[in-house]
Structure formats: structure tokens, C-alpha cells
Coordinates of C-alpha atoms in Angstrom, one line a residue:
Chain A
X1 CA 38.3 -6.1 -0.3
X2 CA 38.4 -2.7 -1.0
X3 CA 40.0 -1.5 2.0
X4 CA 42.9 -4.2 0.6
X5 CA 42.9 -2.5 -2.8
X6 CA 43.1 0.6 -0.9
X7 CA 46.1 -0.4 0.8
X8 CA 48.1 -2.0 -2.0
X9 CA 47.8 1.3 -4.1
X10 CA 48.6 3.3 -1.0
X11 CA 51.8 1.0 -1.0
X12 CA 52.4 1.3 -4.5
X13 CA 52.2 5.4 -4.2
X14 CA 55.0 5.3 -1.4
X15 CA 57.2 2.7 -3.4
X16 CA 57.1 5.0 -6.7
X17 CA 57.6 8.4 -4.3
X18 CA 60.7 6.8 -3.1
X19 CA 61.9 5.4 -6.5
X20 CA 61.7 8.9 -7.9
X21 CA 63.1 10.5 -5.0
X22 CA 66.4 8.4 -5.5
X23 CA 66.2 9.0 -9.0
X24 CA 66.7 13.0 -8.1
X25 CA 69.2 12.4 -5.9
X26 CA 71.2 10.3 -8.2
X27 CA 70.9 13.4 -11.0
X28 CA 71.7 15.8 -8.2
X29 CA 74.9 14.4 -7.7
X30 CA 75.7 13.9 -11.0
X31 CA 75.5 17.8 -12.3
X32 CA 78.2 17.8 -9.1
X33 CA 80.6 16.4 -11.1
X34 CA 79.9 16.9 -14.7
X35 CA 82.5 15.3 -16.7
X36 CA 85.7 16.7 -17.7
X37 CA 85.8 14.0 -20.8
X38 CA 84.3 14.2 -24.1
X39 CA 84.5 11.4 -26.8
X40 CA 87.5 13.3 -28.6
X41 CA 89.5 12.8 -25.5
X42 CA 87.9 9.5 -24.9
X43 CA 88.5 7.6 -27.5
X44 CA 91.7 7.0 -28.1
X45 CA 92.3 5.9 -24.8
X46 CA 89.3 4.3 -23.6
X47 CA 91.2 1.0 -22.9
X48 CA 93.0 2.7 -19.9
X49 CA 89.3 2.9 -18.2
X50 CA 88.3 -0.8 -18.8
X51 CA 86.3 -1.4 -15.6
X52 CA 86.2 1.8 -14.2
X53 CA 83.8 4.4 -13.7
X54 CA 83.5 7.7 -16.0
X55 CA 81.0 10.4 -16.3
X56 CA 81.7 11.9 -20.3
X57 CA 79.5 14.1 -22.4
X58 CA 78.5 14.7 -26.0
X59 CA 75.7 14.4 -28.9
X60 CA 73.9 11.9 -29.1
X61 CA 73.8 10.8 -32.5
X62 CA 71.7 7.5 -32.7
X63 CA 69.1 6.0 -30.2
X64 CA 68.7 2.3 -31.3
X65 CA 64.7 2.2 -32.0
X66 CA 63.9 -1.6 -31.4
X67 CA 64.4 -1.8 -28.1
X68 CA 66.3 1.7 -27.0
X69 CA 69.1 -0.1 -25.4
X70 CA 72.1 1.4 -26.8
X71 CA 72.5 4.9 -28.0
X72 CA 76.2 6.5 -29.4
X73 CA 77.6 9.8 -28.7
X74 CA 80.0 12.0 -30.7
X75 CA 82.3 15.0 -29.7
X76 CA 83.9 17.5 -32.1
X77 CA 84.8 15.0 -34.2
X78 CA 81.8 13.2 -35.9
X79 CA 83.8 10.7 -36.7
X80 CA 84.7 9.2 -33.1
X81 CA 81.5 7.8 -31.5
X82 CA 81.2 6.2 -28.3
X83 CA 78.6 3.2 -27.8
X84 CA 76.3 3.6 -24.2
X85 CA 74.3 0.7 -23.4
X86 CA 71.5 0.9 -20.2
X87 CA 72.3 -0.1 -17.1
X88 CA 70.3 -0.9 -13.9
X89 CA 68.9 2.3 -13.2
X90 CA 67.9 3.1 -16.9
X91 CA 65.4 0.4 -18.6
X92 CA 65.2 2.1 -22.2
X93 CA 67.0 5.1 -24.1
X94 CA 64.2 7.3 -25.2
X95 CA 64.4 8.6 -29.0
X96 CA 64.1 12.3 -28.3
X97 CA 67.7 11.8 -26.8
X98 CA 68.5 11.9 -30.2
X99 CA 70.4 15.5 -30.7
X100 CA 70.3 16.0 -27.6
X101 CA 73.8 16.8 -25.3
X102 CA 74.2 14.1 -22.4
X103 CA 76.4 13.8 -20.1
X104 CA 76.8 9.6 -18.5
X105 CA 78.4 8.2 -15.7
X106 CA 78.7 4.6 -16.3
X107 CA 81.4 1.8 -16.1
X108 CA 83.7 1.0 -19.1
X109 CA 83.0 -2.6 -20.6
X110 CA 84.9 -4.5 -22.8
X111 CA 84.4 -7.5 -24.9
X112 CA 87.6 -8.8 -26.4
X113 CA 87.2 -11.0 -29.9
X114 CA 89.9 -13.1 -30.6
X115 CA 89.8 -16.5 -32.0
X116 CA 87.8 -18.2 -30.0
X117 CA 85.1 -16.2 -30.0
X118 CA 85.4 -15.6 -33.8
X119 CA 85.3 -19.5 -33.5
X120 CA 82.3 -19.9 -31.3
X121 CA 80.1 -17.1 -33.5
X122 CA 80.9 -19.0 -36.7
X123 CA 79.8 -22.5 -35.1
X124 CA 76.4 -21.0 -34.2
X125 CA 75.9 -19.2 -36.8
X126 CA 77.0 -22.3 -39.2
X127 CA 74.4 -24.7 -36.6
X128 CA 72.1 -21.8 -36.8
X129 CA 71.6 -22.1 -40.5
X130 CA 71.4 -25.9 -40.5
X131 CA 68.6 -25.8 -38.1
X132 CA 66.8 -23.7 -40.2
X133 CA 67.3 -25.2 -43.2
X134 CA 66.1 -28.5 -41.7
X135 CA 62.8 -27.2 -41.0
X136 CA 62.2 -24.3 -44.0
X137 CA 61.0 -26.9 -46.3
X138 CA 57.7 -26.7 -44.0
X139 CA 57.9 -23.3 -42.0
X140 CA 59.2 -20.8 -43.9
X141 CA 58.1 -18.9 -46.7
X142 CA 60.4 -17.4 -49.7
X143 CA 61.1 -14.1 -48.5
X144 CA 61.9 -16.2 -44.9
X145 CA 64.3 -18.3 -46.3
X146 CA 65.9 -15.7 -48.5
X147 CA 66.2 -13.6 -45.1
X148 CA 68.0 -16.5 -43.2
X149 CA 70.7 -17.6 -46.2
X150 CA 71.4 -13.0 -46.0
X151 CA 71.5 -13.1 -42.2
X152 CA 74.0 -16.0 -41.9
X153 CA 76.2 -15.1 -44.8
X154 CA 76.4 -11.3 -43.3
X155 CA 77.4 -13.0 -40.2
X156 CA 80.1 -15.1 -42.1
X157 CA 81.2 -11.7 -44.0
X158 CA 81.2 -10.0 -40.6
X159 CA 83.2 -12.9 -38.6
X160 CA 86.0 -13.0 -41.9
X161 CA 86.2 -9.1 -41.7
X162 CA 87.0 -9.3 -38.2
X163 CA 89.8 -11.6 -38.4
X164 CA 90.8 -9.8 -41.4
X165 CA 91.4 -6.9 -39.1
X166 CA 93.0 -9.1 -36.1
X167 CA 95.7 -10.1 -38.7
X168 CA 96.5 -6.2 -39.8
X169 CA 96.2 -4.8 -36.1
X170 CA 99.3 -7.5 -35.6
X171 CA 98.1 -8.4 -32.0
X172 CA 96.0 -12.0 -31.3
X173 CA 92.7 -10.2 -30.6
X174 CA 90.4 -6.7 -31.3
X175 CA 88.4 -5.0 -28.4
X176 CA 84.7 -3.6 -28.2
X177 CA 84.5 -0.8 -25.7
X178 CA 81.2 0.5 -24.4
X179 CA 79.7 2.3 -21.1
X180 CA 76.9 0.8 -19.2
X181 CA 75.1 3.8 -17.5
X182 CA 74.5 4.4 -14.2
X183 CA 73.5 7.7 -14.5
X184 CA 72.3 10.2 -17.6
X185 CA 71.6 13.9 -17.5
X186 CA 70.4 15.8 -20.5
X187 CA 72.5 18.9 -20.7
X188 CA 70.4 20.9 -24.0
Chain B
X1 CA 36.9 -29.3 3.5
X2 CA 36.3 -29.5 -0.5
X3 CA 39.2 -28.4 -3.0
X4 CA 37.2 -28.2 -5.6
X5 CA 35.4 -25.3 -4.2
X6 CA 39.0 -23.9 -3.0
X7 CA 40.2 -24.2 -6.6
X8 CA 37.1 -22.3 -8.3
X9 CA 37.5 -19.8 -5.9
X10 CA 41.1 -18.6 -6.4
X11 CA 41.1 -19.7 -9.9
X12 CA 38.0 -16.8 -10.4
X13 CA 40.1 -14.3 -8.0
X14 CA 43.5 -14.9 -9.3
X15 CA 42.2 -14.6 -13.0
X16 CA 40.8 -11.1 -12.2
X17 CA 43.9 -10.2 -10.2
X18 CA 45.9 -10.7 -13.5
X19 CA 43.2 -9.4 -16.4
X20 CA 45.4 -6.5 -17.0
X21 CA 48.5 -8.3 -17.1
X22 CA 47.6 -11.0 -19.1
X23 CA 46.1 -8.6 -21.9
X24 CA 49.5 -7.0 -21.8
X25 CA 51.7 -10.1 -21.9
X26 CA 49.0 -11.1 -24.7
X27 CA 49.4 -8.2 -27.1
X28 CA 52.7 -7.4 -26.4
X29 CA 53.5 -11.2 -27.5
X30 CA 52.3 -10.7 -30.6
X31 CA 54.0 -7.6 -31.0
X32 CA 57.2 -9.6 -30.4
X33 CA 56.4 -12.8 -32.6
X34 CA 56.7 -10.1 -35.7
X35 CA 59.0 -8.1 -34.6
X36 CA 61.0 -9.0 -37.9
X37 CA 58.7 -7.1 -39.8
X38 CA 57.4 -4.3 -38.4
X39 CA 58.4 -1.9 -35.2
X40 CA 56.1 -1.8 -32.7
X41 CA 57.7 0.9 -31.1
X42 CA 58.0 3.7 -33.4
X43 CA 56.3 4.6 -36.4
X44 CA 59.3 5.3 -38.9
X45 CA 58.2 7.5 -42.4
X46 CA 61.1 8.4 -44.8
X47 CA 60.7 10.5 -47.9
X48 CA 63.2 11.7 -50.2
X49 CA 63.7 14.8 -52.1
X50 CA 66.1 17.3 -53.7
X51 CA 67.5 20.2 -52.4
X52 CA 66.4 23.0 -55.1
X53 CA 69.2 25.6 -53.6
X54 CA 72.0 24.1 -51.6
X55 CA 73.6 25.7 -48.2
X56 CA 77.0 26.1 -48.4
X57 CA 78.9 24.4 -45.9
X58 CA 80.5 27.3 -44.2
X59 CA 77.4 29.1 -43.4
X60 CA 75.4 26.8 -42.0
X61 CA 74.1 27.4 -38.8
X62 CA 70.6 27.1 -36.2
X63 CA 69.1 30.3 -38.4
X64 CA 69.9 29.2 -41.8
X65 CA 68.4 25.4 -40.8
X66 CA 65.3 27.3 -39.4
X67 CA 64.9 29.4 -43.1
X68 CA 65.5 26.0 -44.8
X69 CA 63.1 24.6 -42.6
X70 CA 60.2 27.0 -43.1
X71 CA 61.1 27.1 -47.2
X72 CA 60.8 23.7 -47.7
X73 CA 57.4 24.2 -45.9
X74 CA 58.5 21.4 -43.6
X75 CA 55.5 20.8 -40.0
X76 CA 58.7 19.6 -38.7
X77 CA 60.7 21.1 -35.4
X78 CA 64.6 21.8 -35.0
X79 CA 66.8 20.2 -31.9
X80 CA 70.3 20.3 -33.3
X81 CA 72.2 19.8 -35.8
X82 CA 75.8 17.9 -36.8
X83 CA 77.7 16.9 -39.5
X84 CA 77.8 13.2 -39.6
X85 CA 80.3 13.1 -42.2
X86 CA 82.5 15.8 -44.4
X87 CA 79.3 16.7 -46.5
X88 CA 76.7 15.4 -44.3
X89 CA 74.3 17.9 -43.0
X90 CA 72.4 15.8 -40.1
X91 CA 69.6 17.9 -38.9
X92 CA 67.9 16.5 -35.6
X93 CA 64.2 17.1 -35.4
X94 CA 61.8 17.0 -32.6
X95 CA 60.4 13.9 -34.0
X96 CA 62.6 12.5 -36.8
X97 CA 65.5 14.1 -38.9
X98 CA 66.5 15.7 -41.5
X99 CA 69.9 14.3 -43.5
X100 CA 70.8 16.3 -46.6
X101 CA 73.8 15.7 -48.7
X102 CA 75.4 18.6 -49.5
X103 CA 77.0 17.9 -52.4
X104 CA 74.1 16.6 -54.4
X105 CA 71.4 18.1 -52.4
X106 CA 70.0 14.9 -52.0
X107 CA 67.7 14.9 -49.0
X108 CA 66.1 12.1 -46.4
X109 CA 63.5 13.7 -43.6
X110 CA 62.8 10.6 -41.4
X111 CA 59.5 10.9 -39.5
X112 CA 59.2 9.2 -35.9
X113 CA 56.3 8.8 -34.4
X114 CA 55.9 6.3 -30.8
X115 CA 53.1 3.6 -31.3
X116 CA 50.8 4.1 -28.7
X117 CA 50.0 0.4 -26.6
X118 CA 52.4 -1.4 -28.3
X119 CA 55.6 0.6 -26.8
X120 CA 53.8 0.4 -23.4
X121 CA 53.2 -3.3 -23.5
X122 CA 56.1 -4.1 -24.9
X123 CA 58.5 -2.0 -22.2
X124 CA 56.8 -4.0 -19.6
X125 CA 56.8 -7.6 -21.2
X126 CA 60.8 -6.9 -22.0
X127 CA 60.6 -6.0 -18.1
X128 CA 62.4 -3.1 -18.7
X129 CA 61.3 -1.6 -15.4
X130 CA 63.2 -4.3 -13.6
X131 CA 63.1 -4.4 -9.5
X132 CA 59.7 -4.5 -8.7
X133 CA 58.0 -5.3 -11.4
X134 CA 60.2 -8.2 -12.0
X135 CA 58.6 -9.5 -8.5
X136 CA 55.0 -9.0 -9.7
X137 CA 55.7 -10.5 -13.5
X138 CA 57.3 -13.1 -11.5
X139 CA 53.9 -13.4 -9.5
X140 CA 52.5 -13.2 -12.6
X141 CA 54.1 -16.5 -14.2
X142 CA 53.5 -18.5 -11.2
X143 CA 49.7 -17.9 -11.0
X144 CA 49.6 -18.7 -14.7
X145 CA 51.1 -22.1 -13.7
X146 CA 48.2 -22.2 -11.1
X147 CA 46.0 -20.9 -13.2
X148 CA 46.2 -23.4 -15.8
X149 CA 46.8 -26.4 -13.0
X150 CA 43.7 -25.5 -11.6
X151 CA 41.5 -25.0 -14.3
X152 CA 42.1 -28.4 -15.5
X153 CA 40.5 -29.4 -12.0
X154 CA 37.5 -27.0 -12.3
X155 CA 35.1 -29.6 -13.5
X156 CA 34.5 -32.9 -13.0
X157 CA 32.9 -35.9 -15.3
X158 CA 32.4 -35.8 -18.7
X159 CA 33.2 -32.7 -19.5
X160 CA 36.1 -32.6 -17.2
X161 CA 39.7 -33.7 -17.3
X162 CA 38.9 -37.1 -17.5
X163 CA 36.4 -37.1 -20.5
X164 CA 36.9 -34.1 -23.0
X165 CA 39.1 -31.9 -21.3
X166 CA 42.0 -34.6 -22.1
X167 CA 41.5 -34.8 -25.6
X168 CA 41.4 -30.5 -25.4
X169 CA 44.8 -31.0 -23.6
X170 CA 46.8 -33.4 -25.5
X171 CA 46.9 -30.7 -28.7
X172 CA 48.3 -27.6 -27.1
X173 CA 51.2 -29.9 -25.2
X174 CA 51.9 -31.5 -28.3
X175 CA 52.1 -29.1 -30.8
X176 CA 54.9 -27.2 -29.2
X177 CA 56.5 -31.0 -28.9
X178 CA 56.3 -31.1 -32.9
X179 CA 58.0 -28.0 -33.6
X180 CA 60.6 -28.5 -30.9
X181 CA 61.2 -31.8 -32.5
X182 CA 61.4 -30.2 -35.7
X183 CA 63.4 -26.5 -34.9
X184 CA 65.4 -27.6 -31.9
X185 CA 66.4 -31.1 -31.5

């Protein structure tokens, strides 16, 4: 039995060796290229690289703290930020990113809201509520219920704004851009 | 050949296998049922005050920040510093920040601290880690399965499956029935 215990921590030593050695090479080639773009530069055109692969720097202004999956960056200009969600290779954002210069090599993503989805997110959100109004009377407590009627009429606020802004952009849809890292290198 | 001797046997073995993993699963599931109310994480602090003597905008810089820092008497530790908006001043700190407005002085210092166990459980239940560990979380799941098959199994007559164990049984598969008739269909 021990000799078995021996041998599965012996495996698990190698495994993590290699995973780390990876890791490094992955970083190695990154500080190869470091990127020519910075969210200034970015920003304005970032529907030009929907699907394709960029490596970009700057601040990092925000690490989201429940769950460390997103983080944004800024440039120059504080008021263009960039949104970088994890990828594969990176389970969680840490929070001492925050302040920190990065430079990421990830893939640009876009979600595109038009109708439909506006549509679809009202229709859960409206089911959501009715669910949960259906079984409050039993389950939830004051501050519960006043929680649910704020979430679902933000939502509602959110999905009218949206198509507020869809009618004054004069095209049928808006677009959320993002990159989903592959790679991330703390420059300072 | 008798099973039930097979079934104590790897029930005992398996259940020591997972211990560790079912503690972690176990806390980090609470962690997550509240995770509305509380962050279990981080350890977030904020305190306001006023600025007593504000910087001007133009001068601000890493030394000035540092002066401020050590005037204000702060245990704090500077990273960097922006300005999140025209009279922002957004001071990032080794654990927390510092946002002071510089047109009122008015002044937020955010303490962050990580919550030791909980952040650890909670990275591996949200299988952050992915690749392998998704293979042994996976083993994981399927020996709870066996776990629970078997230990229904464990003993036999009256105090077994077929005399109290039932009536033991019948609550925990119905009680999730009741609120799934209740929440969700």
C-alpha cells in the first residue's frame, strides 16, 4: 500500500514538473513578442480583431473578487478599458494584478445583443421572478424578497437601456468585445 | 464469493481515498450556498475619511503618494497609481486601495485581505484548475455514487435497507423532490 502511495505522488510530482515547465515556456515566448497594442489604440477598433489573436498591454484597473474571472485594463486614457476574461491556461485572476502592468495574448470574443437576445434575457428574467415569487411566500425572507423584486427590475432597467442605445447607434444590434487569455505576463 | 464483504471493503477504502476531498467539496459548499452574503474569498474593509490638505492634481506623483501615505499614518503599501476619472486619484495598494476625490478630499482606503480555506476550497470545487483535476473530481463524483449505493448495502436485517434504513432514505430523496416541485416545476 505504501509503495502505491509512493508511486501515485511520484506521478503527481512529474505531472506538476511538466505542467510548470510548459507554463515557462508559454511566458518565454510571450516576452518574444510583447505587444505593440495598448487599449488606446485598441479600442476603437477592436471589432477588426473579432476572432483573432492579440497580445496588448496596460493597467490593470479591476480584478473581479468573487470569482477572479475577469479583470479590465486601461491605457493612457482611463476612460477606455478593455474587459480580459480567463481562458484555459489561467483558472483565476489573482487580486494583486490589480495596478499592476500586463501584457495578454488572447483571442477577441464578441457577443452581439440585438433583439433577440434582448428578447430571450427579458423572458428569463420575467420567468425568473415568477418562479420566485411562487415559492417566497414559504422560502424567502424580507430582505430575500426585496433582493429578487431589485435584481429583476435592474435587469429590466438594464435590458430597456440597451435597446435604448440600439435605437440611437442606428444599426439593429450593439457588440460586447472581450479577450480570453491564453497567455499573461506581468510587466511592473 | 460474498458481495457483501466486497462492498464493506471498498466502501471503507474508497471513503478514506476521498476524506480530503469530501471535506473540501463539504466546506467549500457552504461557502457557495451564501455566497450572496458574504465573500469567501477576500476579506473586503472600507473606511472613509477626509483629506485635511489636498494634492493638487498637477503634482502628483510616486513621492508625493508615498508623503501622503506616511502622513496619514496609513500600515498600507504603494503599487501604482491612476486617475480613474478627471478628479479621481486611484491609488493601488499592496493589499487594497486608496481612492481620494480631489475635489472634495473625500477619501475611500479599501482593505483586502484573502480568506485563508475558503479561497482554497472554493478554487478547487469551482474546478478552476481544470485538466487533471477535472479527471480526479470526476473520480470523485462517481465514487460518491458508489459510495452511497453501497452503503445502503452495508447491513443487512433490521437495521438495514429493508427495515430502518428505508424509512432513513425516503426523507433525503424527497425533500429535494418538494422543493424541486416547489422552485422549479
Amino acid at each position: 500500500m505504501k509503495k502505491i502511495i509512493l508511486t501515485l505522488f511520484a506521478l503527481f510530482l512529474i505531472l506538476y514538473s511538466c505542467s510548470n515547465l510548459s507554463r515557462k515556456t508559454a511566458n518565454e515566448n510571450l516576452s518574444e513578442d510583447l505587444s505593440e497594442l495598448t487599449v488606446d489604440d485598441f479600442s476603437g477598433q477592436i471589432g477588426d480583431y473579432v476572432g483573432k489573436e492579440v497580445t496588448m498591454s496596460g493597467r490593470v484597473t479591476h480584478v473581479c473578487m468573487h470569482g477572479g474571472q475577469r479583470l479590465f485594463i486601461t491605457g493612457e486614457d482611463s476612460s477606455k478599458t478593455v474587459r480580459v476574461t480567463t481562458g484555459e491556461n489561467i483558472p483565476e485572476f489573482d487580486i494583486s494584478l490589480e495596478g499592476s502592468m500586463i501584457v495578454v495574448k488572447g483571442i477577441v470574443k464578441e457577443l452581439i445583443i440585438d433583439e433577440t437576445y434582448l428578447a430571450e434575457w427579458e423572458a428569463e428574467v420575467t420567468e425568473g421572478t415568477s418562479k420566485e415569487q411562487k415559492g417566497h411566500q414559504d422560502g424567502l425572507d424580507e430582505h430575500q424578497k426585496q433582493q429578487v423584486e431589485t435584481g429583476s427590475a435592474d435587469a429590466l432597467a438594464s435590458i430597456q437601456k440597451l435597446r435604448d442605445e440600439i435605437a440611437a447607434s442606428g444599426k439593429d444590434h450593439l457588440s460586447d468585445y472581450w479577450i480570453e487569455t491564453i497567455e499573461l505576463q506581468v510587466k511592473e | 464469493m460474498d458481495i457483501r464483504k466486497w462492498i464493506r471493503i471498498l466502501h471503507r477504502d474508497i471513503g478514506y481515498v476521498f476524506f480530503g476531498m469530501s471535506i473540501i467539496y463539504g466546506l467549500s459548499g457552504i461557502a457557495l450556498n451564501h455566497i450572496d452574503d458574504w465573500n469567501p474569498n477576500y476579506t473586503i474593509s472600507h473606511s472613509t475619511f477626509l483629506l485635511n490638505k489636498i494634492p493638487e492634481k498637477n503634482l502628483i506623483d510616486k513621492e508625493l503618494i508615498l508623503n501622503l501615505i506616511s502622513d496619514l499614518s496609513l500600515d498600507v503599501t504603494y503599487r501604482s497609481h491612476y486617475f480613474s476619472e478627471q478628479d479621481i486619484l486611484k491609488i493601488f495598494l499592496k493589499e487594497g486601495s486608496l481612492t481620494i476625490d480631489l475635489g472634495s478630499g473625500e477619501t475611500l482606503l479599501e482593505q483586502i485581505k484573502k480568506r485563508p480555506v475558503f479561497r482554497e476550497v472554493n478554487f478547487l470545487h469551482y474546478n478552476k484548475p481544470k485538466k487533471l483535476w477535472t479527471w480526479f473530481s470526476d473520480l470523485f463524483a462517481g465514487s460518491l455514487i458508489f459510495l452511497a449505493t453501497t452503503g445502503l448495502f452495508m447491513i443487512q436485517g433490521k437495521k438495514g435497507i429493508t427495515g430502518r434504513g428505508v424509512w432513513l432514505v425516503i426523507p433525503g430523496v424527497v425533500i429535494p423532490l418538494i422543493f424541486l416541485i416547489i422552485y422549479l416545476w
